[in-house]
Amino acid sequence: MEETAIKVNRGGFVISLDFELNWGVHDVFRHGQYDENLYGVRYALPKILTLFEKYGIHATWATVGLLFAETKDEMAHYLRGIPVKYEKKRYAAHLQLANVGVNEQDDPLHFGKSLIEEIMRTPHQEIGTHTFSHYYCVENGQTEDDFRADLQATTLISADYIAPMKSIVFPRNQVNTSYFEACLEVGLVCYRGNETHALYSPKKFTKKSRLLGAMKWLDSYVNITGNHLIRLEEMKKDVFVNVRSSAFLRPYCKRLSVLEGLKVRRIKEGMLAAAKAEAFYHLWWHPHNFGKYTEKNLAILEELLRYFRELQTTYNFQSYSMHEVAMLCQQ
């Protein structure tokens, strides 16, 4: 990752992406059901990086540690040291090994080291952690010791390739405050918390209702819960810095294409409010969200990045990775 001087803060645009490939969805979709999106990451991710470089975007790529592995045997080696015993057995990553190929050339859905290297070659990109095994921090059966073992696996498998990671995004946004000490012990300094509204509070995956999902979906198009701005003064209060989420960039949906303008306007309103208030606006999504309808999604992203440039010119609204925001909190 290229080192960069931190600019004087007058608000900023934060982007993070949850980079997980099939490790993030193997317990959601039937085998092969989501392959179009996952295979599409190989095309979409470099295009996203090109746009980031074009518009000077600093971003955090919260990466599942298993994607660093070069072989199936290497994955198995590290997973043996993480004795996670979820009550819902299907959540466990090691059970997915039966569907994993021998290496990245054989299986582009479970390996991602070449993509990680492409991210690292792009200026101003941070590699953060999305845990090693897409670890669920509030599900029944798992323990803090299991979580520590998972963090250790990420540290070990990435040690020869990148600098120690500083940012974490908890899978499924299951932020568990009891695990913050473990994060600090391995050198992490910040995390992406959830929006401060009951709709977005951390929940067990099995507890999510259709009504909750519908309300969160609606909030992406119509401002129900606010703009969720983050202020530096607020973040400075925490030892483990909460670079809280402002919005999820929902992927293009053909059936709802007439609503895409509302979605973009909702995000732009938040960005403008942050720029005027000298606050931060944190947008996130998964690369696999762009794996289908890639050009449509890239066009939406570029519209938002063009708008960022306008705000940068007018309000000195800058681009930050999560770690860069945490560094500002130390000044």
Coordinates of C-alpha atoms in Angstrom, one line a residue:
M1 CA 0.0 0.0 0.0
E2 CA 1.4 3.4 -1.0
E3 CA 2.0 5.7 2.0
T4 CA 0.3 9.1 1.6
A5 CA 0.2 12.3 3.7
I6 CA -3.0 12.9 5.5
K7 CA -4.6 16.1 4.4
V8 CA -6.1 18.7 6.8
N9 CA -9.6 17.4 7.6
R10 CA -12.6 19.3 6.4
G11 CA -14.8 16.2 6.1
G12 CA -14.3 13.2 4.0
F13 CA -15.6 10.4 1.9
V14 CA -14.7 6.9 3.2
I15 CA -15.2 3.8 1.1
S16 CA -14.8 0.2 2.2
L17 CA -15.4 -3.1 0.4
D18 CA -16.0 -6.5 1.9
F19 CA -13.8 -8.8 -0.3
E20 CA -14.8 -12.4 0.4
L21 CA -15.8 -14.3 -2.8
N22 CA -17.7 -17.5 -2.0
W23 CA -16.5 -17.5 1.6
G24 CA -19.1 -14.8 2.3
V25 CA -22.1 -16.4 0.7
H26 CA -21.5 -20.2 0.9
D27 CA -24.1 -20.5 3.7
V28 CA -26.6 -18.2 1.9
F29 CA -26.9 -19.6 -1.6
R30 CA -27.0 -23.2 -2.9
H31 CA -23.8 -24.4 -4.5
G32 CA -23.6 -22.7 -7.9
Q33 CA -26.6 -20.4 -7.4
Y34 CA -24.5 -17.2 -7.1
D35 CA -21.7 -18.1 -9.5
E36 CA -22.4 -15.4 -12.0
N37 CA -21.8 -12.7 -9.4
L38 CA -18.7 -14.5 -8.0
Y39 CA -17.1 -15.1 -11.4
G40 CA -17.9 -11.5 -12.3
V41 CA -15.6 -10.3 -9.6
R42 CA -12.6 -11.1 -11.8
Y43 CA -13.9 -8.5 -14.3
A44 CA -15.5 -6.0 -11.9
L45 CA -12.7 -5.6 -9.3
P46 CA -10.0 -4.3 -11.8
K47 CA -12.6 -1.9 -13.2
I48 CA -13.4 -0.6 -9.7
L49 CA -9.7 -0.1 -9.1
T50 CA -9.4 1.8 -12.4
L51 CA -12.2 4.2 -11.3
F52 CA -10.6 4.6 -7.8
E53 CA -7.3 5.6 -9.4
K54 CA -9.0 7.9 -11.9
Y55 CA -10.8 9.8 -9.1
G56 CA -8.1 9.6 -6.5
I57 CA -10.1 7.4 -4.2
H58 CA -8.6 6.0 -1.0
A59 CA -10.4 2.8 0.0
T60 CA -10.2 -0.1 2.5
W61 CA -10.6 -3.6 1.1
A62 CA -11.7 -5.8 4.1
T63 CA -10.4 -9.1 2.9
V64 CA -11.2 -12.7 4.1
G65 CA -7.9 -14.2 5.1
L66 CA -8.6 -17.5 3.2
L67 CA -8.2 -15.5 0.0
F68 CA -4.4 -15.2 0.7
A69 CA -4.0 -19.0 0.4
E70 CA -2.3 -20.4 -2.6
T71 CA -3.5 -24.0 -2.2
K72 CA -6.3 -26.0 -0.7
D73 CA -3.8 -27.7 1.6
E74 CA -2.8 -24.3 3.0
M75 CA -6.4 -23.4 3.7
A76 CA -6.9 -26.6 5.5
H77 CA -3.8 -26.1 7.6
Y78 CA -5.0 -22.8 8.9
L79 CA -8.6 -23.8 9.4
R80 CA -7.5 -26.7 11.6
G81 CA -6.3 -24.1 14.1
I82 CA -9.7 -22.4 14.4
P83 CA -12.0 -24.7 16.3
V84 CA -15.2 -22.8 15.7
K85 CA -18.3 -24.8 16.7
Y86 CA -21.3 -22.8 15.6
E87 CA -24.6 -24.3 16.6
K88 CA -25.6 -23.8 12.9
K89 CA -22.9 -26.1 11.4
R90 CA -23.4 -24.7 7.9
Y91 CA -21.7 -21.4 9.0
A92 CA -18.3 -23.1 9.4
A93 CA -15.8 -22.4 6.6
H94 CA -14.0 -25.7 7.0
L95 CA -17.1 -27.5 5.9
Q96 CA -16.8 -25.7 2.5
L97 CA -13.4 -27.3 1.8
A98 CA -15.1 -30.2 0.0
N99 CA -16.1 -27.8 -2.7
V100 CA -12.7 -26.1 -3.0
G101 CA -10.3 -26.7 -5.9
V102 CA -6.6 -27.1 -5.6
N103 CA -5.5 -23.5 -6.4
E104 CA -6.7 -20.2 -7.9
Q105 CA -6.3 -21.3 -11.5
D106 CA -8.5 -24.3 -10.7
D107 CA -11.0 -22.4 -8.5
P108 CA -11.4 -18.7 -8.8
L109 CA -14.4 -18.6 -6.4
H110 CA -12.4 -19.5 -3.3
F111 CA -8.9 -18.2 -4.0
G112 CA -8.0 -14.5 -4.5
K113 CA -4.3 -13.8 -4.0
S114 CA -3.8 -12.4 -7.6
L115 CA -6.7 -10.0 -6.9
I116 CA -5.2 -8.9 -3.6
E117 CA -1.9 -8.2 -5.4
E118 CA -3.8 -6.1 -8.0
I119 CA -5.4 -4.1 -5.1
M120 CA -1.9 -3.6 -3.6
R121 CA -0.6 -2.2 -6.9
T122 CA -3.2 0.5 -7.0
P123 CA -2.3 3.7 -5.2
H124 CA -4.0 4.6 -1.9
Q125 CA -5.7 1.2 -1.3
E126 CA -5.6 -0.4 2.2
I127 CA -5.9 -4.1 2.8
G128 CA -7.9 -4.6 6.0
T129 CA -9.3 -7.8 7.5
H130 CA -12.7 -9.3 7.1
T131 CA -11.5 -12.1 9.5
F132 CA -9.8 -15.2 8.3
S133 CA -12.8 -17.5 7.8
H134 CA -15.6 -14.9 7.5
Y135 CA -16.1 -15.4 11.2
Y136 CA -19.5 -14.6 12.8
C137 CA -19.0 -12.9 16.1
V138 CA -22.5 -13.1 17.7
E139 CA -23.7 -16.5 16.5
N140 CA -24.3 -19.3 19.1
G141 CA -21.5 -21.7 19.7
Q142 CA -18.5 -19.5 18.8
T143 CA -16.3 -18.1 21.6
E144 CA -13.7 -15.3 22.1
D145 CA -10.9 -17.9 22.0
D146 CA -12.1 -19.0 18.6
F147 CA -12.1 -15.4 17.4
R148 CA -8.6 -14.9 18.7
A149 CA -7.5 -18.0 16.7
D150 CA -9.1 -16.7 13.6
L151 CA -7.4 -13.3 14.0
Q152 CA -4.0 -15.1 14.4
A153 CA -4.6 -17.1 11.2
T154 CA -5.0 -13.9 9.3
T155 CA -1.9 -12.4 10.8
L156 CA 0.2 -15.5 9.9
I157 CA -1.1 -16.0 6.3
S158 CA -0.7 -12.4 5.3
A159 CA 2.6 -11.6 7.1
D160 CA 4.9 -12.1 4.1
Y161 CA 2.8 -10.0 1.7
I162 CA 1.5 -6.9 3.4
A163 CA 2.1 -4.6 6.4
P164 CA 0.2 -5.5 9.5
M165 CA -3.5 -4.9 9.1
K166 CA -5.1 -1.9 10.9
S167 CA -8.8 -2.1 10.0
I168 CA -11.4 -4.7 10.5
V169 CA -14.9 -5.2 9.1
F170 CA -16.9 -7.7 11.0
P171 CA -18.7 -10.2 8.7
R172 CA -22.4 -9.7 8.5
N173 CA -21.7 -6.5 10.4
Q174 CA -21.9 -8.6 13.6
V175 CA -19.9 -6.1 15.8
N176 CA -19.2 -7.7 19.2
T177 CA -17.8 -5.1 21.6
S178 CA -16.5 -7.9 23.8
Y179 CA -14.0 -8.8 21.1
F180 CA -12.5 -5.3 20.8
E181 CA -9.6 -6.2 23.2
A182 CA -8.6 -9.1 21.0
C183 CA -8.6 -6.8 18.0
L184 CA -6.4 -4.3 19.7
E185 CA -4.0 -7.0 20.8
V186 CA -3.2 -7.9 17.1
G187 CA -2.6 -4.3 16.2
L188 CA -6.0 -3.4 14.7
V189 CA -6.9 0.3 15.4
C190 CA -10.4 0.8 13.8
Y191 CA -13.5 -1.0 12.7
R192 CA -16.6 -0.3 10.6
G193 CA -19.5 0.0 13.0
N194 CA -23.2 0.0 12.0
E195 CA -25.4 2.9 11.5
T196 CA -26.8 4.3 14.7
H197 CA -30.4 3.2 14.3
A198 CA -32.3 0.1 15.5
L199 CA -32.6 -1.2 11.9
Y200 CA -28.8 -1.6 11.7
S201 CA -28.0 -3.0 15.2
P202 CA -25.9 -6.2 15.1
K203 CA -28.1 -9.3 14.9
K204 CA -27.7 -13.0 14.6
F205 CA -28.1 -14.1 11.0
T206 CA -31.0 -16.4 12.0
K207 CA -32.8 -13.5 13.6
K208 CA -33.2 -11.3 10.5
S209 CA -36.8 -10.8 9.5
R210 CA -38.3 -10.1 6.1
L211 CA -39.7 -6.9 7.5
L212 CA -36.3 -5.8 8.8
G213 CA -34.8 -6.5 5.3
A214 CA -37.6 -4.6 3.6
M215 CA -37.1 -1.6 5.8
K216 CA -33.4 -1.5 5.2
W217 CA -34.0 -1.9 1.5
L218 CA -36.4 1.0 1.6
D219 CA -33.9 3.2 3.5
S220 CA -31.5 2.8 0.6
Y221 CA -33.9 4.7 -1.6
V222 CA -35.9 7.0 0.8
N223 CA -34.3 8.7 3.7
I224 CA -35.9 7.0 6.7
T225 CA -33.1 6.8 9.2
G226 CA -31.0 9.9 8.4
N227 CA -27.6 10.4 6.7
H228 CA -25.5 8.7 9.4
L229 CA -22.6 11.2 9.3
I230 CA -19.5 10.6 11.4
R231 CA -17.6 13.4 13.1
L232 CA -14.0 13.3 14.1
E233 CA -14.7 14.5 17.7
E234 CA -17.0 11.5 18.1
M235 CA -14.4 9.0 16.9
K236 CA -11.7 10.5 19.0
K237 CA -13.5 9.3 22.2
D238 CA -12.8 5.6 21.4
V239 CA -9.6 3.7 21.9
F240 CA -10.8 1.3 19.1
V241 CA -12.0 3.8 16.5
N242 CA -15.4 3.3 15.0
V243 CA -15.4 4.5 11.4
R244 CA -19.1 3.9 11.3
S245 CA -21.1 3.0 8.1
S246 CA -23.3 5.6 6.5
A247 CA -24.8 3.5 3.7
F248 CA -24.6 0.3 1.7
L249 CA -24.4 0.8 -2.0
R250 CA -27.0 -1.6 -3.2
P251 CA -26.3 -3.2 -6.6
Y252 CA -28.3 -2.5 -9.7
C253 CA -31.5 -4.4 -9.9
K254 CA -33.1 -4.7 -13.3
R255 CA -36.7 -5.1 -11.9
L256 CA -36.3 -1.9 -9.9
S257 CA -34.3 0.1 -12.5
V258 CA -36.7 3.0 -12.3
L259 CA -35.7 3.5 -8.7
E260 CA -31.9 3.8 -9.4
G261 CA -32.1 7.6 -9.5
L262 CA -33.6 7.6 -6.0
K263 CA -30.8 5.5 -4.7
V264 CA -28.1 7.7 -6.1
R265 CA -29.8 10.8 -4.9
R266 CA -30.1 9.4 -1.4
I267 CA -26.3 8.8 -1.3
K268 CA -25.5 12.2 -2.9
E269 CA -27.6 13.9 -0.3
G270 CA -25.6 12.2 2.5
M271 CA -22.3 13.1 0.8
L272 CA -23.4 16.8 0.5
A273 CA -24.5 16.9 4.1
A274 CA -21.2 15.5 5.3
A275 CA -19.2 18.0 3.1
K276 CA -21.2 20.9 4.5
A277 CA -20.9 19.7 8.1
E278 CA -17.2 18.9 7.8
A279 CA -18.1 15.3 8.7
F280 CA -17.4 11.9 7.1
Y281 CA -19.7 9.8 4.9
H282 CA -18.8 6.0 4.8
L283 CA -20.1 4.0 1.8
W284 CA -19.5 0.3 1.5
W285 CA -20.4 -2.8 -0.7
H286 CA -19.0 -6.1 -1.8
P287 CA -17.1 -6.6 -5.1
H288 CA -19.5 -9.5 -5.9
N289 CA -22.3 -7.0 -5.9
F290 CA -20.8 -5.7 -9.1
G291 CA -20.3 -9.2 -10.6
K292 CA -23.7 -9.0 -12.4
Y293 CA -24.8 -6.0 -14.4
T294 CA -21.3 -4.8 -14.0
E295 CA -21.4 -1.9 -16.4
K296 CA -24.6 -0.6 -14.8
N297 CA -23.0 -0.7 -11.4
L298 CA -19.8 0.8 -12.6
A299 CA -21.8 3.7 -14.1
I300 CA -23.5 4.3 -10.8
L301 CA -20.2 4.3 -9.0
E302 CA -18.6 6.7 -11.4
E303 CA -21.5 9.1 -11.1
L304 CA -21.0 9.1 -7.3
L305 CA -17.2 9.6 -7.8
R306 CA -17.8 12.5 -10.1
Y307 CA -20.0 14.0 -7.5
F308 CA -17.2 13.5 -4.9
R309 CA -14.9 15.4 -7.1
E310 CA -17.4 18.3 -7.2
L311 CA -17.6 18.3 -3.4
Q312 CA -13.8 18.1 -3.1
T313 CA -13.5 21.3 -5.2
T314 CA -16.2 23.2 -3.4
Y315 CA -15.8 22.0 0.2
N316 CA -12.3 20.4 0.4
F317 CA -14.1 17.1 0.9
Q318 CA -11.3 14.5 0.8
S319 CA -11.1 10.8 0.3
Y320 CA -9.9 8.5 3.1
S321 CA -9.4 4.8 3.9
M322 CA -10.6 3.6 7.3
H323 CA -7.0 3.6 8.7
E324 CA -6.4 7.1 7.5
V325 CA -9.4 8.3 9.4
A326 CA -8.2 6.5 12.5
M327 CA -4.8 8.3 12.0
L328 CA -6.6 11.7 12.0
C329 CA -8.1 10.8 15.4
Q330 CA -4.5 10.7 16.7
Q331 CA -3.6 14.2 15.6

